[in-house]
PDB file of C-alpha atoms in Angstrom:
ATOM      1  CA  UNK A 285      34.922-256.590 -32.412  1.00  0.00           C
ATOM      2  CA  UNK A 286      32.986-259.375 -31.260  1.00  0.00           C
ATOM      3  CA  UNK A 287      34.610-258.943 -27.453  1.00  0.00           C
ATOM      4  CA  UNK A 288      33.130-254.939 -28.045  1.00  0.00           C
ATOM      5  CA  UNK A 289      30.004-256.123 -28.828  1.00  0.00           C
ATOM      6  CA  UNK A 290      30.111-258.291 -25.773  1.00  0.00           C
ATOM      7  CA  UNK A 291      31.121-255.295 -23.857  1.00  0.00           C
ATOM      8  CA  UNK A 292      28.048-252.637 -25.009  1.00  0.00           C
ATOM      9  CA  UNK A 293      25.152-255.522 -24.648  1.00  0.00           C
ATOM     10  CA  UNK A 294      26.450-256.214 -20.945  1.00  0.00           C
ATOM     11  CA  UNK A 295      26.384-252.068 -20.577  1.00  0.00           C
ATOM     12  CA  UNK A 296      23.101-251.722 -21.979  1.00  0.00           C
ATOM     13  CA  UNK A 297      21.349-253.214 -18.990  1.00  0.00           C
ATOM     14  CA  UNK A 298      23.235-251.257 -16.627  1.00  0.00           C
ATOM     15  CA  UNK A 299      23.083-247.954 -18.225  1.00  0.00           C
ATOM     16  CA  UNK A 300      18.841-248.828 -18.495  1.00  0.00           C
ATOM     17  CA  UNK A 301      18.756-249.401 -14.546  1.00  0.00           C
ATOM     18  CA  UNK A 302      20.843-245.884 -13.662  1.00  0.00           C
ATOM     19  CA  UNK A 303      18.587-244.210 -16.657  1.00  0.00           C
ATOM     20  CA  UNK A 304      15.228-246.087 -14.648  1.00  0.00           C
ATOM     21  CA  UNK A 305      16.606-244.975 -11.061  1.00  0.00           C
ATOM     22  CA  UNK A 306      17.232-241.037 -12.316  1.00  0.00           C
ATOM     23  CA  UNK A 307      13.594-240.839 -13.932  1.00  0.00           C
ATOM     24  CA  UNK A 308      12.276-242.253 -10.572  1.00  0.00           C
ATOM     25  CA  UNK A 309      14.359-239.615  -8.243  1.00  0.00           C
ATOM     26  CA  UNK A 310      12.962-236.467 -10.696  1.00  0.00           C
ATOM     27  CA  UNK A 311       9.389-237.239 -10.229  1.00  0.00           C
ATOM     28  CA  UNK A 312       7.333-234.457  -8.670  1.00  0.00           C
ATOM     29  CA  UNK A 313       5.749-235.378  -5.357  1.00  0.00           C
ATOM     30  CA  UNK A 314       5.685-233.462  -2.086  1.00  0.00           C
ATOM     31  CA  UNK A 315       3.985-235.131   1.619  1.00  0.00           C
ATOM     32  CA  UNK A 316       1.586-232.210   2.709  1.00  0.00           C
ATOM     33  CA  UNK A 317      -0.158-232.422   5.517  1.00  0.00           C
ATOM     34  CA  UNK A 318      -3.557-231.581   6.126  1.00  0.00           C
ATOM     35  CA  UNK A 319      -4.556-230.250   8.918  1.00  0.00           C
ATOM     36  CA  UNK A 320      -7.358-232.587  10.802  1.00  0.00           C
ATOM     37  CA  UNK A 321      -8.812-229.777  13.595  1.00  0.00           C
ATOM     38  CA  UNK A 322      -5.225-229.722  15.648  1.00  0.00           C
ATOM     39  CA  UNK A 323      -2.678-227.087  14.242  1.00  0.00           C
ATOM     40  CA  UNK A 324      -0.252-228.708  16.996  1.00  0.00           C
ATOM     41  CA  UNK A 325      -0.611-231.861  15.267  1.00  0.00           C
ATOM     42  CA  UNK A 326      -0.204-231.400  12.260  1.00  0.00           C
ATOM     43  CA  UNK A 327       2.885-228.981  12.934  1.00  0.00           C
ATOM     44  CA  UNK A 328       4.711-232.139  14.712  1.00  0.00           C
ATOM     45  CA  UNK A 329       3.543-234.534  11.885  1.00  0.00           C
ATOM     46  CA  UNK A 330       5.314-232.032   9.340  1.00  0.00           C
ATOM     47  CA  UNK A 331       8.509-231.700  10.873  1.00  0.00           C
ATOM     48  CA  UNK A 332       8.709-235.579  11.188  1.00  0.00           C
ATOM     49  CA  UNK A 333       8.521-235.678   7.649  1.00  0.00           C
ATOM     50  CA  UNK A 334       9.942-232.905   5.905  1.00  0.00           C
ATOM     51  CA  UNK A 335       7.285-231.669   5.074  1.00  0.00           C
ATOM     52  CA  UNK A 336       4.632-228.702   4.706  1.00  0.00           C
ATOM     53  CA  UNK A 337       1.352-227.681   6.157  1.00  0.00           C
ATOM     54  CA  UNK A 338      -0.967-226.992   3.364  1.00  0.00           C
ATOM     55  CA  UNK A 339      -3.370-228.041   0.179  1.00  0.00           C
ATOM     56  CA  UNK A 340      -2.169-230.703  -1.660  1.00  0.00           C
ATOM     57  CA  UNK A 341      -2.048-231.573  -5.009  1.00  0.00           C
ATOM     58  CA  UNK A 342      -3.264-234.888  -6.952  1.00  0.00           C
ATOM     59  CA  UNK A 343       0.534-235.867  -7.158  1.00  0.00           C
ATOM     60  CA  UNK A 344       1.423-234.939  -3.319  1.00  0.00           C
ATOM     61  CA  UNK A 345       0.527-237.601  -0.488  1.00  0.00           C
ATOM     62  CA  UNK A 346      -1.282-236.221   1.839  1.00  0.00           C
ATOM     63  CA  UNK A 347      -1.388-236.758   5.653  1.00  0.00           C
ATOM     64  CA  UNK A 348      -3.673-236.062   8.474  1.00  0.00           C
ATOM     65  CA  UNK A 349      -3.626-236.860  11.770  1.00  0.00           C
ATOM     66  CA  UNK A 350      -6.253-236.875  14.163  1.00  0.00           C
ATOM     67  CA  UNK A 351      -6.161-236.158  17.449  1.00  0.00           C
ATOM     68  CA  UNK A 352      -7.196-238.845  20.782  1.00  0.00           C
ATOM     69  CA  UNK A 353     -11.024-238.247  20.542  1.00  0.00           C
ATOM     70  CA  UNK A 354     -10.968-236.137  17.576  1.00  0.00           C
ATOM     71  CA  UNK A 355     -13.401-235.872  15.031  1.00  0.00           C
ATOM     72  CA  UNK A 356     -12.482-237.183  12.043  1.00  0.00           C
ATOM     73  CA  UNK A 357     -15.607-236.776   9.746  1.00  0.00           C
ATOM     74  CA  UNK A 358     -14.986-233.509   8.635  1.00  0.00           C
ATOM     75  CA  UNK A 359     -11.296-234.498   7.335  1.00  0.00           C
ATOM     76  CA  UNK A 360     -13.106-237.708   5.292  1.00  0.00           C
ATOM     77  CA  UNK A 361     -14.610-235.896   2.502  1.00  0.00           C
ATOM     78  CA  UNK A 362     -10.677-234.313   2.232  1.00  0.00           C
ATOM     79  CA  UNK A 363      -9.173-237.203   2.052  1.00  0.00           C
ATOM     80  CA  UNK A 364     -11.708-238.957  -0.472  1.00  0.00           C
ATOM     81  CA  UNK A 365     -11.985-236.290  -3.006  1.00  0.00           C
ATOM     82  CA  UNK A 366      -7.866-236.517  -2.711  1.00  0.00           C
ATOM     83  CA  UNK A 367      -8.229-240.176  -3.396  1.00  0.00           C
ATOM     84  CA  UNK A 368     -10.537-239.652  -6.334  1.00  0.00           C
ATOM     85  CA  UNK A 369      -8.353-237.583  -7.869  1.00  0.00           C
ATOM     86  CA  UNK A 370      -5.538-240.202  -7.840  1.00  0.00           C
ATOM     87  CA  UNK A 371      -3.907-238.984  -5.242  1.00  0.00           C
ATOM     88  CA  UNK A 372      -1.928-241.146  -2.049  1.00  0.00           C
ATOM     89  CA  UNK A 373      -2.700-240.647   1.511  1.00  0.00           C
ATOM     90  CA  UNK A 374      -2.094-241.737   5.218  1.00  0.00           C
ATOM     91  CA  UNK A 375      -4.284-240.935   7.911  1.00  0.00           C
ATOM     92  CA  UNK A 376      -2.734-241.431  11.465  1.00  0.00           C
ATOM     93  CA  UNK A 377      -5.677-242.114  14.195  1.00  0.00           C
ATOM     94  CA  UNK A 378      -4.298-241.577  17.460  1.00  0.00           C
ATOM     95  CA  UNK A 379      -5.657-242.448  20.723  1.00  0.00           C
ATOM     96  CA  UNK A 380      -7.349-245.070  22.718  1.00  0.00           C
ATOM     97  CA  UNK A 381      -8.405-248.176  20.575  1.00  0.00           C
ATOM     98  CA  UNK A 382     -12.074-247.083  21.305  1.00  0.00           C
ATOM     99  CA  UNK A 383     -11.169-243.760  19.958  1.00  0.00           C
ATOM    100  CA  UNK A 384      -9.455-244.946  17.166  1.00  0.00           C
ATOM    101  CA  UNK A 385     -11.773-247.266  15.733  1.00  0.00           C
ATOM    102  CA  UNK A 386     -14.393-244.252  16.350  1.00  0.00           C
ATOM    103  CA  UNK A 387     -12.419-242.553  14.030  1.00  0.00           C
ATOM    104  CA  UNK A 388     -11.789-244.834  11.508  1.00  0.00           C
ATOM    105  CA  UNK A 389     -15.817-245.595  11.161  1.00  0.00           C
ATOM    106  CA  UNK A 390     -15.921-241.781  10.198  1.00  0.00           C
ATOM    107  CA  UNK A 391     -13.559-241.558   7.366  1.00  0.00           C
ATOM    108  CA  UNK A 392     -14.728-244.984   5.993  1.00  0.00           C
ATOM    109  CA  UNK A 393     -18.014-243.702   5.579  1.00  0.00           C
ATOM    110  CA  UNK A 394     -16.720-242.061   2.356  1.00  0.00           C
ATOM    111  CA  UNK A 395     -16.731-244.962  -0.156  1.00  0.00           C
ATOM    112  CA  UNK A 396     -13.081-243.618  -1.406  1.00  0.00           C
ATOM    113  CA  UNK A 397     -11.319-243.697   2.060  1.00  0.00           C
ATOM    114  CA  UNK A 398     -10.211-247.380   2.330  1.00  0.00           C
ATOM    115  CA  UNK A 399      -8.689-249.111   5.089  1.00  0.00           C
ATOM    116  CA  UNK A 400      -5.333-249.142   3.072  1.00  0.00           C
ATOM    117  CA  UNK A 401      -4.426-244.993   4.075  1.00  0.00           C
ATOM    118  CA  UNK A 402      -5.001-245.639   7.408  1.00  0.00           C
ATOM    119  CA  UNK A 403      -2.768-245.864  10.300  1.00  0.00           C
ATOM    120  CA  UNK A 404      -3.296-246.649  13.814  1.00  0.00           C
ATOM    121  CA  UNK A 405      -0.602-245.630  16.221  1.00  0.00           C
ATOM    122  CA  UNK A 406      -1.078-244.312  20.253  1.00  0.00           C
ATOM    123  CA  UNK A 407       0.531-241.368  19.962  1.00  0.00           C
ATOM    124  CA  UNK A 408       2.527-239.445  17.873  1.00  0.00           C
ATOM    125  CA  UNK A 409       5.810-240.378  20.236  1.00  0.00           C
ATOM    126  CA  UNK A 410       8.823-241.443  18.815  1.00  0.00           C
ATOM    127  CA  UNK A 411       7.426-245.121  18.111  1.00  0.00           C
ATOM    128  CA  UNK A 412       4.821-243.336  16.408  1.00  0.00           C
ATOM    129  CA  UNK A 413       6.586-240.879  13.809  1.00  0.00           C
ATOM    130  CA  UNK A 414       8.392-244.248  13.119  1.00  0.00           C
ATOM    131  CA  UNK A 415       5.207-245.732  12.215  1.00  0.00           C
ATOM    132  CA  UNK A 416       3.852-242.929  10.292  1.00  0.00           C
ATOM    133  CA  UNK A 417       7.390-242.356   8.123  1.00  0.00           C
ATOM    134  CA  UNK A 418       6.857-246.141   7.663  1.00  0.00           C
ATOM    135  CA  UNK A 419       3.743-245.787   6.035  1.00  0.00           C
ATOM    136  CA  UNK A 420       3.972-242.828   4.439  1.00  0.00           C
ATOM    137  CA  UNK A 421       6.924-244.392   2.246  1.00  0.00           C
ATOM    138  CA  UNK A 422       4.585-247.286   1.521  1.00  0.00           C
ATOM    139  CA  UNK A 423       1.659-245.679   0.352  1.00  0.00           C
ATOM    140  CA  UNK A 424       4.842-243.770  -1.612  1.00  0.00           C
ATOM    141  CA  UNK A 425       6.051-247.008  -3.433  1.00  0.00           C
ATOM    142  CA  UNK A 426       7.767-246.372  -6.386  1.00  0.00           C
ATOM    143  CA  UNK A 427       7.768-242.203  -5.697  1.00  0.00           C
ATOM    144  CA  UNK A 428       9.521-243.211  -2.408  1.00  0.00           C
ATOM    145  CA  UNK A 429      13.076-242.177  -3.813  1.00  0.00           C
ATOM    146  CA  UNK A 430      11.993-238.848  -5.095  1.00  0.00           C
ATOM    147  CA  UNK A 431       9.845-237.995  -1.884  1.00  0.00           C
ATOM    148  CA  UNK A 432      13.163-239.253   0.270  1.00  0.00           C
ATOM    149  CA  UNK A 433      15.228-236.342  -1.994  1.00  0.00           C
ATOM    150  CA  UNK A 434      13.279-233.836  -0.717  1.00  0.00           C
ATOM    151  CA  UNK A 435      11.909-234.672   3.014  1.00  0.00           C
ATOM    152  CA  UNK A 436      15.348-235.563   4.100  1.00  0.00           C
ATOM    153  CA  UNK A 437      13.628-237.108   7.533  1.00  0.00           C
ATOM    154  CA  UNK A 438      11.934-240.114   5.132  1.00  0.00           C
ATOM    155  CA  UNK A 439      15.654-241.054   3.720  1.00  0.00           C
ATOM    156  CA  UNK A 440      16.508-243.565   6.090  1.00  0.00           C
ATOM    157  CA  UNK A 441      13.467-245.313   5.593  1.00  0.00           C
ATOM    158  CA  UNK A 442      13.466-245.114   2.267  1.00  0.00           C
ATOM    159  CA  UNK A 443      17.049-246.279   2.192  1.00  0.00           C
ATOM    160  CA  UNK A 444      15.936-249.522   4.395  1.00  0.00           C
ATOM    161  CA  UNK A 445      13.195-250.286   2.002  1.00  0.00           C
ATOM    162  CA  UNK A 446      15.007-250.512  -1.013  1.00  0.00           C
ATOM    163  CA  UNK A 447      17.681-252.497   0.676  1.00  0.00           C
ATOM    164  CA  UNK A 448      15.577-255.143   2.146  1.00  0.00           C
ATOM    165  CA  UNK A 449      13.916-255.298  -1.252  1.00  0.00           C
ATOM    166  CA  UNK A 450      16.777-255.725  -3.506  1.00  0.00           C
ATOM    167  CA  UNK A 451      18.411-258.183  -1.386  1.00  0.00           C
ATOM    168  CA  UNK A 452      14.962-260.362  -1.126  1.00  0.00           C
ATOM    169  CA  UNK A 453      15.170-259.805  -4.783  1.00  0.00           C
ATOM    170  CA  UNK A 454      18.775-260.671  -5.594  1.00  0.00           C
ATOM    171  CA  UNK A 455      18.160-263.777  -3.044  1.00  0.00           C
ATOM    172  CA  UNK A 456      15.062-265.158  -5.101  1.00  0.00           C
ATOM    173  CA  UNK A 457      16.214-264.937  -8.523  1.00  0.00           C
ATOM    174  CA  UNK A 458      19.941-266.453  -7.531  1.00  0.00           C
ATOM    175  CA  UNK A 459      18.123-269.200  -5.489  1.00  0.00           C
ATOM    176  CA  UNK A 460      15.759-270.157  -8.491  1.00  0.00           C
ATOM    177  CA  UNK A 461      16.565-273.377  -9.854  1.00  0.00           C
ATOM    178  CA  UNK A 462      17.423-273.778 -13.996  1.00  0.00           C
ATOM    179  CA  UNK A 463      18.404-270.194 -14.460  1.00  0.00           C
ATOM    180  CA  UNK A 464      21.872-270.607 -13.216  1.00  0.00           C
ATOM    181  CA  UNK A 465      22.820-268.904 -16.425  1.00  0.00           C
ATOM    182  CA  UNK A 466      20.663-266.046 -16.329  1.00  0.00           C
ATOM    183  CA  UNK A 467      20.720-265.228 -12.624  1.00  0.00           C
ATOM    184  CA  UNK A 468      24.431-263.312 -13.108  1.00  0.00           C
ATOM    185  CA  UNK A 469      23.190-260.332 -15.330  1.00  0.00           C
ATOM    186  CA  UNK A 470      19.933-259.995 -13.533  1.00  0.00           C
ATOM    187  CA  UNK A 471      21.468-259.584 -10.087  1.00  0.00           C
ATOM    188  CA  UNK A 472      23.920-257.101 -11.783  1.00  0.00           C
ATOM    189  CA  UNK A 473      21.239-254.962 -12.530  1.00  0.00           C
ATOM    190  CA  UNK A 474      19.538-255.342  -9.461  1.00  0.00           C
ATOM    191  CA  UNK A 475      22.536-254.350  -7.488  1.00  0.00           C
ATOM    192  CA  UNK A 476      23.146-251.277 -10.167  1.00  0.00           C
ATOM    193  CA  UNK A 477      19.455-249.938  -9.424  1.00  0.00           C
ATOM    194  CA  UNK A 478      19.661-250.182  -6.019  1.00  0.00           C
ATOM    195  CA  UNK A 479      23.200-248.533  -6.049  1.00  0.00           C
ATOM    196  CA  UNK A 480      22.199-245.850  -8.192  1.00  0.00           C
ATOM    197  CA  UNK A 481      18.993-245.175  -6.320  1.00  0.00           C
ATOM    198  CA  UNK A 482      20.447-244.967  -3.248  1.00  0.00           C
ATOM    199  CA  UNK A 483      22.971-241.756  -4.634  1.00  0.00           C
ATOM    200  CA  UNK A 484      19.908-240.377  -6.228  1.00  0.00           C
ATOM    201  CA  UNK A 485      18.062-240.634  -2.791  1.00  0.00           C
ATOM    202  CA  UNK A 486      21.003-238.509  -1.308  1.00  0.00           C
ATOM    203  CA  UNK A 487      20.495-236.146  -4.060  1.00  0.00           C
ATOM    204  CA  UNK A 488      23.518-237.373  -6.461  1.00  0.00           C
ATOM    205  CA  UNK A 489      22.866-237.443 -10.141  1.00  0.00           C
ATOM    206  CA  UNK A 490      24.444-239.990 -12.629  1.00  0.00           C
ATOM    207  CA  UNK A 491      28.437-238.714 -12.878  1.00  0.00           C
ATOM    208  CA  UNK A 492      31.566-240.726 -13.412  1.00  0.00           C
ATOM    209  CA  UNK A 493      31.471-241.783  -9.493  1.00  0.00           C
ATOM    210  CA  UNK A 494      28.484-243.607  -9.867  1.00  0.00           C
ATOM    211  CA  UNK A 495      28.845-244.933 -13.499  1.00  0.00           C
ATOM    212  CA  UNK A 496      32.357-245.800 -11.308  1.00  0.00           C
ATOM    213  CA  UNK A 497      30.863-247.485  -8.688  1.00  0.00           C
ATOM    214  CA  UNK A 498      27.776-249.853 -11.120  1.00  0.00           C
ATOM    215  CA  UNK A 499      30.909-250.638 -13.430  1.00  0.00           C
ATOM    216  CA  UNK A 500      32.365-252.094 -10.057  1.00  0.00           C
ATOM    217  CA  UNK A 501      29.569-253.905  -9.050  1.00  0.00           C
ATOM    218  CA  UNK A 502      30.059-255.643 -12.802  1.00  0.00           C
ATOM    219  CA  UNK A 503      33.539-256.074 -12.491  1.00  0.00           C
ATOM    220  CA  UNK A 504      33.032-258.099  -8.878  1.00  0.00           C
ATOM    221  CA  UNK A 505      30.236-260.468 -10.451  1.00  0.00           C
ATOM    222  CA  UNK A 506      32.485-263.104 -11.318  1.00  0.00           C
ATOM    223  CA  UNK A 507      34.274-263.063  -8.716  1.00  0.00           C
ATOM    224  CA  UNK A 508      31.241-264.296  -6.193  1.00  0.00           C
ATOM    225  CA  UNK A 509      30.290-265.840  -8.677  1.00  0.00           C
ATOM    226  CA  UNK A 510      32.848-268.065  -8.424  1.00  0.00           C
ATOM    227  CA  UNK A 511      32.817-268.003  -4.802  1.00  0.00           C
ATOM    228  CA  UNK A 512      29.810-269.488  -4.999  1.00  0.00           C
ATOM    229  CA  UNK A 513      30.932-272.357  -6.998  1.00  0.00           C
ATOM    230  CA  UNK A 514      33.693-273.268  -4.182  1.00  0.00           C
ATOM    231  CA  UNK A 515      31.046-273.140  -1.592  1.00  0.00           C
ATOM    232  CA  UNK A 516      28.517-275.038  -3.604  1.00  0.00           C
ATOM    233  CA  UNK A 517      31.168-277.832  -4.518  1.00  0.00           C
ATOM    234  CA  UNK A 518      32.169-278.188  -0.665  1.00  0.00           C
ATOM    235  CA  UNK A 519      28.048-278.206   0.048  1.00  0.00           C
ATOM    236  CA  UNK A 520      26.274-279.370  -2.267  1.00  0.00           C
ATOM    237  CA  UNK A 521      23.540-280.047  -0.719  1.00  0.00           C
ATOM    238  CA  UNK A 522      23.008-276.573  -0.005  1.00  0.00           C
ATOM    239  CA  UNK A 523      23.070-274.943  -3.136  1.00  0.00           C
ATOM    240  CA  UNK A 524      20.363-272.896  -3.628  1.00  0.00           C
ATOM    241  CA  UNK A 525      20.797-271.737   0.525  1.00  0.00           C
ATOM    242  CA  UNK A 526      24.441-270.704  -0.817  1.00  0.00           C
ATOM    243  CA  UNK A 527      23.149-269.012  -3.621  1.00  0.00           C
ATOM    244  CA  UNK A 528      20.295-266.696  -1.912  1.00  0.00           C
ATOM    245  CA  UNK A 529      22.361-266.144   1.182  1.00  0.00           C
ATOM    246  CA  UNK A 530      25.648-264.737  -1.155  1.00  0.00           C
ATOM    247  CA  UNK A 531      22.887-262.793  -3.690  1.00  0.00           C
ATOM    248  CA  UNK A 532      21.582-261.722   0.010  1.00  0.00           C
ATOM    249  CA  UNK A 533      24.723-260.887   1.333  1.00  0.00           C
ATOM    250  CA  UNK A 534      26.492-259.372  -1.684  1.00  0.00           C
ATOM    251  CA  UNK A 535      23.780-257.120  -2.404  1.00  0.00           C
ATOM    252  CA  UNK A 536      23.590-255.729   1.155  1.00  0.00           C
ATOM    253  CA  UNK A 537      27.202-254.899   0.914  1.00  0.00           C
ATOM    254  CA  UNK A 538      26.824-252.526  -2.314  1.00  0.00           C
ATOM    255  CA  UNK A 539      24.101-250.948  -0.435  1.00  0.00           C
ATOM    256  CA  UNK A 540      26.698-250.239   2.297  1.00  0.00           C
ATOM    257  CA  UNK A 541      29.029-249.116   0.156  1.00  0.00           C
ATOM    258  CA  UNK A 542      26.281-246.990  -2.259  1.00  0.00           C
ATOM    259  CA  UNK A 543      25.972-244.725   1.309  1.00  0.00           C
ATOM    260  CA  UNK A 544      29.162-244.273   2.026  1.00  0.00           C
ATOM    261  CA  UNK A 545      29.863-243.160  -1.457  1.00  0.00           C
ATOM    262  CA  UNK A 546      26.650-240.927  -1.363  1.00  0.00           C
ATOM    263  CA  UNK A 547      26.667-237.168  -1.163  1.00  0.00           C
ATOM    264  CA  UNK A 548      26.731-235.626   2.110  1.00  0.00           C
ATOM    265  CA  UNK A 549      25.080-232.513   2.725  1.00  0.00           C
ATOM    266  CA  UNK A 550      23.242-232.485  -0.178  1.00  0.00           C
ATOM    267  CA  UNK A 551      19.527-231.007  -0.106  1.00  0.00           C
ATOM    268  CA  UNK A 552      17.975-230.526  -3.564  1.00  0.00           C
ATOM    269  CA  UNK A 553      14.832-228.577  -2.457  1.00  0.00           C
ATOM    270  CA  UNK A 554      17.209-225.625  -0.876  1.00  0.00           C
ATOM    271  CA  UNK A 555      18.866-226.001  -4.321  1.00  0.00           C
ATOM    272  CA  UNK A 556      15.746-225.587  -5.645  1.00  0.00           C
ATOM    273  CA  UNK A 557      14.806-221.934  -3.736  1.00  0.00           C
TER     274      UNK A 557
END
């Protein structure tokens, strides 16, 4: 009986991680591009993001692209009103530095448009599209997984962000002095949440496969903890670096495994239609 109780205690935080991940993936969020005076640029932005051109609801991410030398004054109230309703936004300003600064001043004339929503890029070329996707994912924050499920062009950027944050968080937890006994359960939860988020990002749902993957993370934990102990014994002066580095590397490995096991060719948006 004590063994069963320990098993339930160990499984509970992992089940919570999977549940929270499923809730995050099911949030209702869409990326909507607002025409800022150049229909061609709006179409290019929508294609780069996998979004649509239209009028966003407060739950949606508003995106606008201001052409070089374009008039940003007429889009500023639209962005400001969206922000007042609690919506997120990214406005990409294109052109020369002088043109972008002029557009920036016009946008900031609205009191609810902040610098945090403004993105400066030279053009909406390959580098500009990458920068726009990255800015949109940053702006979505906790809703990025849900948006990535809906908008395929965002998935790689969302996955990279999830992996980076989880690996860095794991490294910090593992290398923090004085919490070595509590670190392993925390690391296992971080890795389980990462694996579940990556599965949800690809359109998967909690099932036997994802549960097995999370269970595998828990089972593997003692193995790499033993590896850490051996390395620390060999180089005791590098204990902090060993713990942090190993946690970082293993978490990256969890992400690689989750990507390999993720369902392929799944498009939740098409299924909704």
